[in-house]
Coordinates of C-alpha atoms in Angstrom, one line a residue:
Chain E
X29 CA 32.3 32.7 87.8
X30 CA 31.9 29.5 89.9
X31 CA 33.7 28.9 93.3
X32 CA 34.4 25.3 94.3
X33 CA 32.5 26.1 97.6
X34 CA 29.0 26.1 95.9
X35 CA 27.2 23.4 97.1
X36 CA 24.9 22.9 94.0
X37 CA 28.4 22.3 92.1
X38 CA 29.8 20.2 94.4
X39 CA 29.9 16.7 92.1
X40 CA 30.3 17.8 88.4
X41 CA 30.0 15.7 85.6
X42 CA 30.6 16.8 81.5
X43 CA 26.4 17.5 81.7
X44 CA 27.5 20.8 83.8
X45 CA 30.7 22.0 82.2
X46 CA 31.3 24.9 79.8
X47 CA 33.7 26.8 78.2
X48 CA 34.6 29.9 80.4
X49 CA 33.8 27.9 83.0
X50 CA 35.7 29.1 85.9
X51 CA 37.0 27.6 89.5
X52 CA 38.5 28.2 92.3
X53 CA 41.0 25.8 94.4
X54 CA 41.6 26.4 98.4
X55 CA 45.7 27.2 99.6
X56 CA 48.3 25.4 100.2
X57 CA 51.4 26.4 101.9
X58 CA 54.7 25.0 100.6
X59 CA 56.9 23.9 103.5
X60 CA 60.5 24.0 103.7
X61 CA 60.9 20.6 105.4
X62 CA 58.5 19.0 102.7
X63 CA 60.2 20.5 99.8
X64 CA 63.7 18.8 100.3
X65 CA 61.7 15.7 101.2
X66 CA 60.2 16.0 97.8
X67 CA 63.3 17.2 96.7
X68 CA 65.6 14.3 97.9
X69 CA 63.4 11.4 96.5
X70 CA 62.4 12.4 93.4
X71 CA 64.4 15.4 92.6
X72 CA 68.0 15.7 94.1
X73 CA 69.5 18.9 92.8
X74 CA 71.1 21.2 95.2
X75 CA 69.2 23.6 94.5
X76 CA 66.5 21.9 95.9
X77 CA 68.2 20.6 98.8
X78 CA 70.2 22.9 100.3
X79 CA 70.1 26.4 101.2
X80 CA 73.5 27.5 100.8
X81 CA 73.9 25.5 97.4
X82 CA 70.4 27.4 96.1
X83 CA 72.0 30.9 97.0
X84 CA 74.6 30.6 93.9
X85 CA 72.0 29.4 91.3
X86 CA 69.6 30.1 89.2
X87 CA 66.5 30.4 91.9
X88 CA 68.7 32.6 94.3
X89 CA 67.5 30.4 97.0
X90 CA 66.1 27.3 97.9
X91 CA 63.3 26.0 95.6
X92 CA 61.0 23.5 95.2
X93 CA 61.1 20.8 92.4
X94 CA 58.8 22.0 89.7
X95 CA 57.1 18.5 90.0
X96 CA 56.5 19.1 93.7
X97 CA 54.7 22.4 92.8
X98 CA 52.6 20.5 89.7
X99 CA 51.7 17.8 92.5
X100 CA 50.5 20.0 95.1
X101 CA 48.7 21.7 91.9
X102 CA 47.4 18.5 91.4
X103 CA 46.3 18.0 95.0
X104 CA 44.5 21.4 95.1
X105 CA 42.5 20.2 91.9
X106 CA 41.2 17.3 93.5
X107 CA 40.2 18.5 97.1
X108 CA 38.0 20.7 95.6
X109 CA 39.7 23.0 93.3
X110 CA 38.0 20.8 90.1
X111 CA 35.3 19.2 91.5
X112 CA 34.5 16.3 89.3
X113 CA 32.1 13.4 90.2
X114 CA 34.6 11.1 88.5
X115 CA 37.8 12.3 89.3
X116 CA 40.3 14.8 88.1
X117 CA 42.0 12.0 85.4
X118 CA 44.7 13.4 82.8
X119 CA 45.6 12.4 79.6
X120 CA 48.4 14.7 79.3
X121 CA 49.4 18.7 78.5
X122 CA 51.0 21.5 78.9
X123 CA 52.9 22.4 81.7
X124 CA 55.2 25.9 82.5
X125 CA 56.8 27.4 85.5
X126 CA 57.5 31.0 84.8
X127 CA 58.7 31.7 88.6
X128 CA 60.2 29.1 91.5
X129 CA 58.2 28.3 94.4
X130 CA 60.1 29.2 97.7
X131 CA 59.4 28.2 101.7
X132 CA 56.7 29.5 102.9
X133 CA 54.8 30.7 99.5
X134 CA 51.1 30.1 99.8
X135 CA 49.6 28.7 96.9
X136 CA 46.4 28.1 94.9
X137 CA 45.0 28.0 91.9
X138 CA 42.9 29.3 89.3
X139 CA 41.1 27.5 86.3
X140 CA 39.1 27.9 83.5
X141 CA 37.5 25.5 81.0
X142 CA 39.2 26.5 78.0
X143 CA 37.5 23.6 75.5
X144 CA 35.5 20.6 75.1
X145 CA 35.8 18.5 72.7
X146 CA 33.2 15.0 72.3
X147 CA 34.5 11.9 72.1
X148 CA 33.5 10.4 68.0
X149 CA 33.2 6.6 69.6
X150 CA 32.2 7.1 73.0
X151 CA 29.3 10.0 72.8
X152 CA 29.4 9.8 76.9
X153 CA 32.5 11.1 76.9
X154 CA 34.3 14.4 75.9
X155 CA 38.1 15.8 76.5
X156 CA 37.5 18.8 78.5
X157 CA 40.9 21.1 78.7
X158 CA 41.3 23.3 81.9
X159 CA 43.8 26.3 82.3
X160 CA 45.2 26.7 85.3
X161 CA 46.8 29.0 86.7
X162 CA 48.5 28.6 90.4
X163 CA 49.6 32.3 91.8
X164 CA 51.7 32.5 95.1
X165 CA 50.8 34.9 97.8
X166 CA 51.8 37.9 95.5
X167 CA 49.8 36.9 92.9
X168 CA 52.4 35.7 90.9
X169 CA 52.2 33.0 88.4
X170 CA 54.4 30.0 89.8
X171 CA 52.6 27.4 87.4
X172 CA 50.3 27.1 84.7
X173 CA 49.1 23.6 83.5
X174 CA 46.5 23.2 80.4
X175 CA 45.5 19.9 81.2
X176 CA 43.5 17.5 79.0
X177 CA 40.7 15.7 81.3
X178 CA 39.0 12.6 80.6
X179 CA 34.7 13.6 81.9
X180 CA 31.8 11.7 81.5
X181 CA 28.2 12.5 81.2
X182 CA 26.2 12.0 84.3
X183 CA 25.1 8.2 84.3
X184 CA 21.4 8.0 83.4
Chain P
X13 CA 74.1 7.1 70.2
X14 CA 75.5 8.0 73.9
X15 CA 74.9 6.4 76.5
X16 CA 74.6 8.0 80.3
X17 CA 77.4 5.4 81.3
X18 CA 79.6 6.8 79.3
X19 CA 82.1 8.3 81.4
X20 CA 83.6 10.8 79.1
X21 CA 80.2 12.6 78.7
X22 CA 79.5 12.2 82.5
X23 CA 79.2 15.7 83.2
X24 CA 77.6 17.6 80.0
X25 CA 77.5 21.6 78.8
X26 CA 75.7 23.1 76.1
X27 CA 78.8 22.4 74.1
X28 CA 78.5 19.5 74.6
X29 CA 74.6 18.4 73.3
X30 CA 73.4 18.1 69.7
X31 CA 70.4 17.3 68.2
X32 CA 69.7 13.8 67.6
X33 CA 71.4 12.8 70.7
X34 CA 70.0 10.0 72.6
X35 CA 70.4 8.9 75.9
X36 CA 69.2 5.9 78.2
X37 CA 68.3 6.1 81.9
X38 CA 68.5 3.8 84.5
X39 CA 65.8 1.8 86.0
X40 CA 62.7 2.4 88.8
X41 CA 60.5 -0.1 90.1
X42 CA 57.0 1.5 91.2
X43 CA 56.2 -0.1 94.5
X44 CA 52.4 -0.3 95.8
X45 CA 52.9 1.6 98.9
X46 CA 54.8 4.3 97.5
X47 CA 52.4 4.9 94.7
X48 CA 49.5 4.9 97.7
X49 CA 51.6 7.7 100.1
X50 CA 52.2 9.8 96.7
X51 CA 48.9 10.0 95.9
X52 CA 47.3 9.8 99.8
X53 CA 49.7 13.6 100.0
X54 CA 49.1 14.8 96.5
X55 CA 46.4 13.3 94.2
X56 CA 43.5 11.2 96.7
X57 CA 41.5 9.8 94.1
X58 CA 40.3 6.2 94.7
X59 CA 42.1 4.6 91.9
X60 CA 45.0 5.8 93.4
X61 CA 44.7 4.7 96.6
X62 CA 42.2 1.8 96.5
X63 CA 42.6 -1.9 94.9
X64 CA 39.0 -2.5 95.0
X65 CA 38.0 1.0 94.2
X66 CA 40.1 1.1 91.0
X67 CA 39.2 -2.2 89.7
X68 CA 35.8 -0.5 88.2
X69 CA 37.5 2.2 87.3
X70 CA 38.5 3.4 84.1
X71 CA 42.6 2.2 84.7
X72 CA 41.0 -1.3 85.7
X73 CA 43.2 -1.8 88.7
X74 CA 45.7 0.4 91.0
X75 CA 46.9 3.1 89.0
X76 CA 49.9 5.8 90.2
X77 CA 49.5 9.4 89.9
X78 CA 50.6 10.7 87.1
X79 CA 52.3 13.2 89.0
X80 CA 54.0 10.2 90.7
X81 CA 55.0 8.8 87.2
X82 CA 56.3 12.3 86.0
X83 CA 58.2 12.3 89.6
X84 CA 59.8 9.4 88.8
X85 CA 61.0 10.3 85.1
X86 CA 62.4 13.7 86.6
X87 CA 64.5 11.0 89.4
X88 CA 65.5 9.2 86.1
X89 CA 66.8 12.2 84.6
X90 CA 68.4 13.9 87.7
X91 CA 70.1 10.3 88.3
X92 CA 72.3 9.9 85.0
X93 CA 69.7 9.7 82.8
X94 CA 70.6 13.7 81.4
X95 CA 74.2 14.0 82.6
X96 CA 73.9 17.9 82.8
X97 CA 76.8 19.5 84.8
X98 CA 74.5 22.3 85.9
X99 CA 71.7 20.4 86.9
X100 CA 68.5 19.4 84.9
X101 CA 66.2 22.9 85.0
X102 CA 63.2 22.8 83.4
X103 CA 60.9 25.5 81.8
X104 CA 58.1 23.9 81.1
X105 CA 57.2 21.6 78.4
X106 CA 54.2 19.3 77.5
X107 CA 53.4 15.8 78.9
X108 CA 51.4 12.6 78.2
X109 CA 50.5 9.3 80.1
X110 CA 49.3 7.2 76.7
X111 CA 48.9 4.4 79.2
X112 CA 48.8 3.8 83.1
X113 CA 51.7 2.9 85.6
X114 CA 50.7 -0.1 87.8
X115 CA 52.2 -1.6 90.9
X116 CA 55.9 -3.3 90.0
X117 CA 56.3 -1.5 86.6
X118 CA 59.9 -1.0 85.5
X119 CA 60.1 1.7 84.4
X120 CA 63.2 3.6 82.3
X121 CA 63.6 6.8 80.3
X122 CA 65.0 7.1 76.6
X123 CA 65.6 10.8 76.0
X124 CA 66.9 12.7 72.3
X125 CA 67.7 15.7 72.0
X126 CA 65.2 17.6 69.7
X127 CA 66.3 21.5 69.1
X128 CA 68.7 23.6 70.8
X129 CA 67.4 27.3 70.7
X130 CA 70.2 30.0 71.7
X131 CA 69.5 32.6 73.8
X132 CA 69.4 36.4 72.0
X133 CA 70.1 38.0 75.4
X134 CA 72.6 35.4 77.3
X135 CA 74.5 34.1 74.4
X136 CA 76.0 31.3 77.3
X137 CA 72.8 29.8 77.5
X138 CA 70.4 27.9 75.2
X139 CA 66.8 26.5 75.7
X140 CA 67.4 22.6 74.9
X141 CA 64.4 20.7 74.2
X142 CA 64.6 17.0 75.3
X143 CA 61.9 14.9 74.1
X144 CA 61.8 11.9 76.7
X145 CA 59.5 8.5 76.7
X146 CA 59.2 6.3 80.3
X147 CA 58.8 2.7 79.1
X148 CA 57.7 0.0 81.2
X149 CA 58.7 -3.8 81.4
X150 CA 57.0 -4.6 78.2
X151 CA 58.1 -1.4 76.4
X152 CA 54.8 0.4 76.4
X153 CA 55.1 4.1 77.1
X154 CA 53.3 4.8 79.8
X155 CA 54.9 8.8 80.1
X156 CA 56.1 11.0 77.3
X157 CA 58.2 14.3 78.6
X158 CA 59.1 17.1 75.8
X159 CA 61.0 19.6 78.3
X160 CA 62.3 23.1 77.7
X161 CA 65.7 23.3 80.0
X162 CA 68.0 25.9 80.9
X163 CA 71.5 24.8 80.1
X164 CA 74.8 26.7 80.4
X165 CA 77.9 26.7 78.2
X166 CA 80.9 25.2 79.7
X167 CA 82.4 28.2 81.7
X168 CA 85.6 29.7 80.5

């Protein structure tokens, strides 16, 4: 297993991936005040806005926009959770949020290279898929992306 | 073909969807400095957050987050673009960007409903699959959504 906080791993490129590959990210503690933020400009649902309205739902309280969870996901990927020389860049995948992520949950996440696959017209490139997993402070799964990266080869 | 502007299918149940139905978004213009604060709090990756930097980069110029772009596709949805009474409550589902979002894009989402899977347990409730594509000025899809959701039968 490899932690994001080895230094000889700090800058990756495809040269230094492989399949079971695993990583990582540092925490991130969802805040109230930045969830309805969130909430309000990109996803205005009660039950992401206001307490009372989030008792009666689904969540049983106020939760945060699953895309607010898959961007702070995101945001633990690339300060340090994935640490590519080239930068965590996404051509698409699978996304799933088995459980809501409430104020206060502290997050991070857990990935594993799952496959690589070369490029057939540019050999310097490959499509490396990650599986991550990002547990709250009960070790629950809140989100789980498998994510289709773009990685080159260290530049000669 | 229904549109979101109809006003007889403003508010929708699951009696109310079937496959093949289509419907149309409104509009979202990506500005510069809101693609730069998305991706300074949750994605700080120099094409994201540098003109100069991303110009050698492999989007060739200022790029938003992909999380940004999916952010906006969920506002598109929440905002008449999937009139659901109940609120737009997504599972999961898989995404693609087949091409990048760049500053002053306008962007819109054309949604279809694909399946509608009954629950065995909570026969008032169905997992609806919506397969959604974000278009830009020039109708390239630069997002493609297909989303799991929770929806409710209209309550007696």
């Amino acid at each position: 297993m490899t932690s994001n906080s080895h230094p000889a791993v700090a800058q990756m490129y495809l040269d230094d991936l492989y399949v079971g590959q695993r990583f990582t990210s540092g925490s991130y503690q969802m805040e109230e005040a930045d969830m309805v933020r969130f909430a309000a400009e990109f996803d205005p649902q009660p039950f992401h806005l206001d307490r009372r309205a989030a008792e009666t739902s689904v969540f049983r309280g106020l939760a945060a926009s699953g895309w607010h969870t898959a961007a702070v996901a995101m945001r633990l990927l690339v300060t340090g959770g994935l640490p590519l020389a080239e930068g965590v860049i996404g051509l698409g995948g699978e996304i799933a949020w088995p459980k809501p992520t409430y104020p206060g949950d502290v997050l991070h996440l857990e990935s594993e290279v799952a496959a690589i696959t070369p490029s057939r017209s540019k050999p310097d490139r490959a499509v490396v898929t990650v599986r991550g997993t990002m547990l709250n402070q009960d070790q629950e799964a809140v989100y789980i992306l498998t994510a289709k990266l773009l990685v080159s080869r260290r530049p000669a």
